[in-house]
Amino acid sequence: MAETPTKSVTSSDIIQDLSIVQSPSPQVKQHITGNLTGDLRKVKDTAADIHNLISKWDSLNMQGRSVLTEMANIMIEKLFTTDEDDQSREKVLPLSLQAVCNSLEKVVESMEYIVDKMAQKASLAEGLVSLQQFKITKPTSQVLFLTMTLEDFASTVKAIEEDYKKEIKLKREIYKNIAHSVDRDTVMFHIACWTHQPCIHVQTPDLLQALIKDTGHIK
C-alpha cells in the first residue's frame, strides 16, 4: 500500500494558522497605555481621581489626629488635673482650646469636600452605566480594561464612596463632642475612633487597589 505523501509545513503556514486566532492582549494593552477617548477615558480618569482623593483624605486624617492629640494635652493639663473633691471649682474651657477646635473644624470641612467630590465621581460612573444601557437594546457586560465591566467599576466606586460618607459623619460628631468630654478616657476614645476609622471597611483599600490596577495605573 502506497504511503500518502506528507505535506511539509512551512513558516508561512504557521503564521497563517496563528493569524486565525487573535489574542485580545494587544487591545487590552492599547486600552491601558494608549490615548483613550470616550467612556474608557472617563473611567480611567475617575479611577485616578478616586485614588488622589483618598490620598488627600489620608493626609488630612493624620493632620486631624495631630490636632486631636494637641487638644487632648490641653484638656488633660487644664481640665482633668483639678481636685475632684473641690466641687466649687468650675471647669472652664481654656482659651487655647478654641484655636485648636478651629483647626479641627477646618480639617473636617476639607474632608467633607473630598467626600462630596467622591459622590460626584460615583454619580458619573452610574451615569455611564445608564447611558450604556440606553444605547444598547440588548444589555451586555463588556470588560473595559482587564477584568471589570462598567457595572463592576460603578459599583466599586459607589462602595468606596459610601464608606467615606459614613466616616465623615463620624468625624463631624467627634469634632462636635470631644471638647465637651468629661474625662481623659472619653478624650482618648474619640482619638482612637478618629485614627482607626471604623466606618471604612478593611476591604476598601483593596477595592481602590483593584480600580487603579484594572485601569492600568499600576501593574
PDB file of C-alpha atoms in Angstrom:
ATOM      1  CA  MET A   1       0.000   0.000   0.000  1.00  0.00           C
ATOM      2  CA  ALA A   2       1.476   3.311  -1.062  1.00  0.00           C
ATOM      3  CA  GLU A   3       2.134   5.872   1.647  1.00  0.00           C
ATOM      4  CA  THR A   4       0.379   9.185   1.428  1.00  0.00           C
ATOM      5  CA  PRO A   5       2.926  11.924   0.827  1.00  0.00           C
ATOM      6  CA  THR A   6       3.494  14.055   3.911  1.00  0.00           C
ATOM      7  CA  LYS A   7       2.973  17.735   3.284  1.00  0.00           C
ATOM      8  CA  SER A   8       5.856  19.830   4.549  1.00  0.00           C
ATOM      9  CA  VAL A   9       4.910  22.619   6.930  1.00  0.00           C
ATOM     10  CA  THR A  10       6.470  25.959   6.139  1.00  0.00           C
ATOM     11  CA  SER A  11       6.877  29.007   8.336  1.00  0.00           C
ATOM     12  CA  SER A  12       4.290  30.807   6.211  1.00  0.00           C
ATOM     13  CA  ASP A  13       1.739  28.086   7.058  1.00  0.00           C
ATOM     14  CA  ILE A  14       2.380  28.563  10.785  1.00  0.00           C
ATOM     15  CA  ILE A  15       1.960  32.312  10.526  1.00  0.00           C
ATOM     16  CA  GLN A  16      -1.268  31.835   8.584  1.00  0.00           C
ATOM     17  CA  ASP A  17      -2.628  29.426  11.223  1.00  0.00           C
ATOM     18  CA  LEU A  18      -1.719  31.760  14.082  1.00  0.00           C
ATOM     19  CA  SER A  19      -3.443  34.658  12.367  1.00  0.00           C
ATOM     20  CA  ILE A  20      -6.757  32.835  12.650  1.00  0.00           C
ATOM     21  CA  VAL A  21      -6.721  33.072  16.482  1.00  0.00           C
ATOM     22  CA  GLN A  22      -6.114  36.603  17.629  1.00  0.00           C
ATOM     23  CA  SER A  23      -5.191  37.366  21.218  1.00  0.00           C
ATOM     24  CA  PRO A  24      -7.070  40.148  22.985  1.00  0.00           C
ATOM     25  CA  SER A  25      -3.811  41.239  24.607  1.00  0.00           C
ATOM     26  CA  PRO A  26      -2.981  43.991  22.088  1.00  0.00           C
ATOM     27  CA  GLN A  27      -6.407  45.567  22.659  1.00  0.00           C
ATOM     28  CA  VAL A  28      -6.013  45.381  26.440  1.00  0.00           C
ATOM     29  CA  LYS A  29      -2.540  46.893  26.185  1.00  0.00           C
ATOM     30  CA  GLN A  30      -3.842  49.685  23.992  1.00  0.00           C
ATOM     31  CA  HIS A  31      -6.644  50.456  26.458  1.00  0.00           C
ATOM     32  CA  ILE A  32      -4.161  50.679  29.304  1.00  0.00           C
ATOM     33  CA  THR A  33      -1.286  52.541  27.659  1.00  0.00           C
ATOM     34  CA  GLY A  34      -2.787  54.243  24.612  1.00  0.00           C
ATOM     35  CA  ASN A  35      -4.603  57.524  24.122  1.00  0.00           C
ATOM     36  CA  LEU A  36      -8.135  56.866  25.297  1.00  0.00           C
ATOM     37  CA  THR A  37     -11.360  58.638  24.456  1.00  0.00           C
ATOM     38  CA  GLY A  38     -14.992  58.432  25.446  1.00  0.00           C
ATOM     39  CA  ASP A  39     -16.085  56.165  28.292  1.00  0.00           C
ATOM     40  CA  LEU A  40     -12.680  54.494  28.630  1.00  0.00           C
ATOM     41  CA  ARG A  41     -11.035  57.857  29.222  1.00  0.00           C
ATOM     42  CA  LYS A  42     -13.675  58.819  31.782  1.00  0.00           C
ATOM     43  CA  VAL A  43     -13.328  55.518  33.618  1.00  0.00           C
ATOM     44  CA  LYS A  44      -9.544  55.694  33.783  1.00  0.00           C
ATOM     45  CA  ASP A  45      -9.604  59.343  34.901  1.00  0.00           C
ATOM     46  CA  THR A  46     -12.229  58.581  37.539  1.00  0.00           C
ATOM     47  CA  ALA A  47     -10.098  55.791  38.993  1.00  0.00           C
ATOM     48  CA  ALA A  48      -7.146  58.199  39.240  1.00  0.00           C
ATOM     49  CA  ASP A  49      -9.355  60.868  40.819  1.00  0.00           C
ATOM     50  CA  ILE A  50     -10.630  58.461  43.483  1.00  0.00           C
ATOM     51  CA  HIS A  51      -7.059  57.440  44.291  1.00  0.00           C
ATOM     52  CA  ASN A  52      -5.953  61.072  44.608  1.00  0.00           C
ATOM     53  CA  LEU A  53      -8.944  61.992  46.773  1.00  0.00           C
ATOM     54  CA  ILE A  54      -8.238  59.148  49.182  1.00  0.00           C
ATOM     55  CA  SER A  55      -4.562  60.150  49.349  1.00  0.00           C
ATOM     56  CA  LYS A  56      -5.659  63.653  50.372  1.00  0.00           C
ATOM     57  CA  TRP A  57      -8.085  62.165  52.884  1.00  0.00           C
ATOM     58  CA  ASP A  58      -5.314  60.073  54.462  1.00  0.00           C
ATOM     59  CA  SER A  59      -3.137  63.168  54.807  1.00  0.00           C
ATOM     60  CA  LEU A  60      -5.990  65.092  56.430  1.00  0.00           C
ATOM     61  CA  ASN A  61      -6.701  62.175  58.751  1.00  0.00           C
ATOM     62  CA  MET A  62      -3.133  62.304  60.034  1.00  0.00           C
ATOM     63  CA  GLN A  63      -3.387  66.069  60.383  1.00  0.00           C
ATOM     64  CA  GLY A  64      -6.620  65.703  62.337  1.00  0.00           C
ATOM     65  CA  ARG A  65      -5.055  63.158  64.660  1.00  0.00           C
ATOM     66  CA  SER A  66      -2.241  65.602  65.453  1.00  0.00           C
ATOM     67  CA  VAL A  67      -4.792  68.316  66.216  1.00  0.00           C
ATOM     68  CA  LEU A  68      -6.768  65.952  68.446  1.00  0.00           C
ATOM     69  CA  THR A  69      -3.602  64.975  70.321  1.00  0.00           C
ATOM     70  CA  GLU A  70      -2.844  68.645  70.931  1.00  0.00           C
ATOM     71  CA  MET A  71      -6.408  69.123  72.123  1.00  0.00           C
ATOM     72  CA  ALA A  72      -6.123  66.150  74.465  1.00  0.00           C
ATOM     73  CA  ASN A  73      -2.925  67.504  76.002  1.00  0.00           C
ATOM     74  CA  ILE A  74      -4.581  70.835  76.717  1.00  0.00           C
ATOM     75  CA  MET A  75      -7.678  69.236  78.229  1.00  0.00           C
ATOM     76  CA  ILE A  76      -5.727  66.774  80.376  1.00  0.00           C
ATOM     77  CA  GLU A  77      -3.493  69.545  81.688  1.00  0.00           C
ATOM     78  CA  LYS A  78      -6.156  72.209  82.228  1.00  0.00           C
ATOM     79  CA  LEU A  79      -9.356  70.293  82.937  1.00  0.00           C
ATOM     80  CA  PHE A  80      -8.672  66.823  84.274  1.00  0.00           C
ATOM     81  CA  THR A  81      -5.993  67.616  86.862  1.00  0.00           C
ATOM     82  CA  THR A  82      -8.290  69.518  89.238  1.00  0.00           C
ATOM     83  CA  ASP A  83      -9.209  68.162  92.659  1.00  0.00           C
ATOM     84  CA  GLU A  84     -12.381  66.162  92.166  1.00  0.00           C
ATOM     85  CA  ASP A  85     -13.407  66.865  95.781  1.00  0.00           C
ATOM     86  CA  ASP A  86     -13.402  70.611  95.148  1.00  0.00           C
ATOM     87  CA  GLN A  87     -16.970  70.957  93.885  1.00  0.00           C
ATOM     88  CA  SER A  88     -16.758  74.747  93.930  1.00  0.00           C
ATOM     89  CA  ARG A  89     -14.138  74.816  91.182  1.00  0.00           C
ATOM     90  CA  GLU A  90     -15.813  75.314  87.832  1.00  0.00           C
ATOM     91  CA  LYS A  91     -14.238  73.694  84.821  1.00  0.00           C
ATOM     92  CA  VAL A  92     -13.990  76.365  82.148  1.00  0.00           C
ATOM     93  CA  LEU A  93     -12.672  75.555  78.684  1.00  0.00           C
ATOM     94  CA  PRO A  94      -9.266  77.232  78.275  1.00  0.00           C
ATOM     95  CA  LEU A  95      -8.927  79.865  75.584  1.00  0.00           C
ATOM     96  CA  SER A  96      -6.100  77.928  73.929  1.00  0.00           C
ATOM     97  CA  LEU A  97      -8.567  75.142  73.182  1.00  0.00           C
ATOM     98  CA  GLN A  98     -10.645  77.342  70.879  1.00  0.00           C
ATOM     99  CA  ALA A  99      -7.860  77.777  68.344  1.00  0.00           C
ATOM    100  CA  VAL A 100      -7.305  74.023  68.259  1.00  0.00           C
ATOM    101  CA  CYS A 101     -11.035  73.420  67.769  1.00  0.00           C
ATOM    102  CA  ASN A 102     -10.969  75.842  64.833  1.00  0.00           C
ATOM    103  CA  SER A 103      -8.096  73.881  63.285  1.00  0.00           C
ATOM    104  CA  LEU A 104     -10.018  70.638  63.657  1.00  0.00           C
ATOM    105  CA  GLU A 105     -13.096  72.190  62.065  1.00  0.00           C
ATOM    106  CA  LYS A 106     -11.065  73.172  59.007  1.00  0.00           C
ATOM    107  CA  VAL A 107      -9.785  69.598  58.706  1.00  0.00           C
ATOM    108  CA  VAL A 108     -13.328  68.218  58.889  1.00  0.00           C
ATOM    109  CA  GLU A 109     -14.561  70.706  56.289  1.00  0.00           C
ATOM    110  CA  SER A 110     -11.755  69.694  53.922  1.00  0.00           C
ATOM    111  CA  MET A 111     -12.670  66.035  54.398  1.00  0.00           C
ATOM    112  CA  GLU A 112     -16.323  66.819  53.706  1.00  0.00           C
ATOM    113  CA  TYR A 113     -15.262  68.435  50.440  1.00  0.00           C
ATOM    114  CA  ILE A 114     -13.398  65.257  49.496  1.00  0.00           C
ATOM    115  CA  VAL A 115     -16.480  63.123  50.169  1.00  0.00           C
ATOM    116  CA  ASP A 116     -18.574  65.488  48.039  1.00  0.00           C
ATOM    117  CA  LYS A 117     -16.112  65.006  45.177  1.00  0.00           C
ATOM    118  CA  MET A 118     -16.285  61.232  45.639  1.00  0.00           C
ATOM    119  CA  ALA A 119     -20.072  61.409  45.397  1.00  0.00           C
ATOM    120  CA  GLN A 120     -19.728  63.272  42.096  1.00  0.00           C
ATOM    121  CA  LYS A 121     -17.407  60.571  40.761  1.00  0.00           C
ATOM    122  CA  ALA A 122     -19.818  57.838  41.855  1.00  0.00           C
ATOM    123  CA  SER A 123     -22.682  59.658  40.103  1.00  0.00           C
ATOM    124  CA  LEU A 124     -20.566  59.952  36.963  1.00  0.00           C
ATOM    125  CA  ALA A 125     -19.853  56.223  36.958  1.00  0.00           C
ATOM    126  CA  GLU A 126     -23.529  55.387  37.483  1.00  0.00           C
ATOM    127  CA  GLY A 127     -24.414  57.786  34.678  1.00  0.00           C
ATOM    128  CA  LEU A 128     -22.070  55.962  32.310  1.00  0.00           C
ATOM    129  CA  VAL A 129     -23.833  52.687  33.121  1.00  0.00           C
ATOM    130  CA  SER A 130     -27.249  54.234  32.462  1.00  0.00           C
ATOM    131  CA  LEU A 131     -26.034  55.709  29.186  1.00  0.00           C
ATOM    132  CA  GLN A 132     -24.621  52.370  28.088  1.00  0.00           C
ATOM    133  CA  GLN A 133     -27.906  50.626  28.840  1.00  0.00           C
ATOM    134  CA  PHE A 134     -29.766  53.323  26.912  1.00  0.00           C
ATOM    135  CA  LYS A 135     -27.542  52.942  23.861  1.00  0.00           C
ATOM    136  CA  ILE A 136     -27.684  49.154  23.708  1.00  0.00           C
ATOM    137  CA  THR A 137     -31.030  47.489  23.053  1.00  0.00           C
ATOM    138  CA  LYS A 138     -29.848  44.174  24.479  1.00  0.00           C
ATOM    139  CA  PRO A 139     -27.873  44.736  27.714  1.00  0.00           C
ATOM    140  CA  THR A 140     -24.338  43.391  27.592  1.00  0.00           C
ATOM    141  CA  SER A 141     -21.442  43.367  30.024  1.00  0.00           C
ATOM    142  CA  GLN A 142     -18.176  44.160  28.291  1.00  0.00           C
ATOM    143  CA  VAL A 143     -14.813  44.135  30.031  1.00  0.00           C
ATOM    144  CA  LEU A 144     -13.281  47.593  29.758  1.00  0.00           C
ATOM    145  CA  PHE A 145      -9.625  47.008  30.564  1.00  0.00           C
ATOM    146  CA  LEU A 146      -8.598  43.766  32.315  1.00  0.00           C
ATOM    147  CA  THR A 147     -11.436  42.260  34.353  1.00  0.00           C
ATOM    148  CA  MET A 148     -14.024  44.905  35.267  1.00  0.00           C
ATOM    149  CA  THR A 149     -17.150  45.724  33.337  1.00  0.00           C
ATOM    150  CA  LEU A 150     -18.606  49.224  33.518  1.00  0.00           C
ATOM    151  CA  GLU A 151     -21.127  47.932  36.058  1.00  0.00           C
ATOM    152  CA  ASP A 152     -18.303  46.490  38.185  1.00  0.00           C
ATOM    153  CA  PHE A 153     -16.459  49.785  38.062  1.00  0.00           C
ATOM    154  CA  ALA A 154     -19.512  51.843  39.050  1.00  0.00           C
ATOM    155  CA  SER A 155     -20.437  49.562  41.949  1.00  0.00           C
ATOM    156  CA  THR A 156     -16.853  49.614  43.251  1.00  0.00           C
ATOM    157  CA  VAL A 157     -16.671  53.411  43.178  1.00  0.00           C
ATOM    158  CA  LYS A 158     -20.058  53.587  44.921  1.00  0.00           C
ATOM    159  CA  ALA A 159     -18.965  51.169  47.658  1.00  0.00           C
ATOM    160  CA  ILE A 160     -15.875  53.282  48.353  1.00  0.00           C
ATOM    161  CA  GLU A 161     -17.910  56.497  48.410  1.00  0.00           C
ATOM    162  CA  GLU A 162     -20.468  55.013  50.831  1.00  0.00           C
ATOM    163  CA  ASP A 163     -17.741  54.124  53.340  1.00  0.00           C
ATOM    164  CA  TYR A 164     -16.262  57.596  53.326  1.00  0.00           C
ATOM    165  CA  LYS A 165     -19.704  59.185  53.521  1.00  0.00           C
ATOM    166  CA  LYS A 166     -20.326  57.276  56.755  1.00  0.00           C
ATOM    167  CA  GLU A 167     -16.873  58.052  58.095  1.00  0.00           C
ATOM    168  CA  ILE A 168     -17.203  61.812  57.593  1.00  0.00           C
ATOM    169  CA  LYS A 169     -20.368  61.769  59.698  1.00  0.00           C
ATOM    170  CA  LEU A 170     -18.360  60.175  62.487  1.00  0.00           C
ATOM    171  CA  LYS A 171     -15.599  62.753  62.056  1.00  0.00           C
ATOM    172  CA  ARG A 172     -18.145  65.546  62.395  1.00  0.00           C
ATOM    173  CA  GLU A 173     -19.519  64.025  65.618  1.00  0.00           C
ATOM    174  CA  ILE A 174     -16.015  63.710  67.056  1.00  0.00           C
ATOM    175  CA  TYR A 175     -15.354  67.361  66.273  1.00  0.00           C
ATOM    176  CA  LYS A 176     -18.612  68.436  67.921  1.00  0.00           C
ATOM    177  CA  ASN A 177     -18.193  66.376  71.089  1.00  0.00           C
ATOM    178  CA  ILE A 178     -14.542  65.933  72.013  1.00  0.00           C
ATOM    179  CA  ALA A 179     -14.155  69.352  73.616  1.00  0.00           C
ATOM    180  CA  HIS A 180     -17.044  68.507  75.932  1.00  0.00           C
ATOM    181  CA  SER A 181     -15.541  65.236  77.146  1.00  0.00           C
ATOM    182  CA  VAL A 182     -15.868  64.748  80.891  1.00  0.00           C
ATOM    183  CA  ASP A 183     -12.719  62.710  81.452  1.00  0.00           C
ATOM    184  CA  ARG A 184      -9.456  61.562  79.934  1.00  0.00           C
ATOM    185  CA  ASP A 185     -10.815  58.162  78.824  1.00  0.00           C
ATOM    186  CA  THR A 186     -13.544  59.810  76.743  1.00  0.00           C
ATOM    187  CA  VAL A 187     -10.985  62.038  75.033  1.00  0.00           C
ATOM    188  CA  MET A 188      -8.781  59.044  74.220  1.00  0.00           C
ATOM    189  CA  PHE A 189     -11.793  57.143  72.898  1.00  0.00           C
ATOM    190  CA  HIS A 190     -12.544  59.977  70.445  1.00  0.00           C
ATOM    191  CA  ILE A 191      -8.929  59.997  69.263  1.00  0.00           C
ATOM    192  CA  ALA A 192      -8.959  56.213  68.768  1.00  0.00           C
ATOM    193  CA  CYS A 193     -12.166  56.429  66.708  1.00  0.00           C
ATOM    194  CA  TRP A 194     -10.682  59.170  64.544  1.00  0.00           C
ATOM    195  CA  THR A 195      -7.464  57.238  63.977  1.00  0.00           C
ATOM    196  CA  HIS A 196      -8.889  53.805  63.213  1.00  0.00           C
ATOM    197  CA  GLN A 197     -11.800  55.000  61.043  1.00  0.00           C
ATOM    198  CA  PRO A 198     -14.276  52.203  61.907  1.00  0.00           C
ATOM    199  CA  CYS A 199     -16.741  53.147  59.148  1.00  0.00           C
ATOM    200  CA  ILE A 200     -14.218  52.335  56.424  1.00  0.00           C
ATOM    201  CA  HIS A 201     -14.259  48.588  55.794  1.00  0.00           C
ATOM    202  CA  VAL A 202     -10.977  46.693  55.817  1.00  0.00           C
ATOM    203  CA  GLN A 203     -11.514  45.628  52.189  1.00  0.00           C
ATOM    204  CA  THR A 204     -11.986  49.195  50.924  1.00  0.00           C
ATOM    205  CA  PRO A 205      -8.243  49.757  50.283  1.00  0.00           C
ATOM    206  CA  ASP A 206      -8.314  46.545  48.232  1.00  0.00           C
ATOM    207  CA  LEU A 207     -11.214  47.921  46.189  1.00  0.00           C
ATOM    208  CA  LEU A 208      -9.191  51.059  45.496  1.00  0.00           C
ATOM    209  CA  GLN A 209      -6.179  48.951  44.527  1.00  0.00           C
ATOM    210  CA  ALA A 210      -8.373  46.930  42.158  1.00  0.00           C
ATOM    211  CA  LEU A 211      -9.626  50.122  40.487  1.00  0.00           C
ATOM    212  CA  ILE A 212      -6.245  51.596  39.734  1.00  0.00           C
ATOM    213  CA  LYS A 213      -4.716  48.245  38.781  1.00  0.00           C
ATOM    214  CA  ASP A 214      -7.555  47.260  36.467  1.00  0.00           C
ATOM    215  CA  THR A 215      -7.391  50.621  34.660  1.00  0.00           C
ATOM    216  CA  GLY A 216      -3.626  50.338  34.146  1.00  0.00           C
ATOM    217  CA  HIS A 217      -2.365  52.983  36.592  1.00  0.00           C
ATOM    218  CA  ILE A 218      -0.218  50.370  38.312  1.00  0.00           C
ATOM    219  CA  LYS A 219       0.999  46.928  37.309  1.00  0.00           C
TER     220      LYS A 219
END
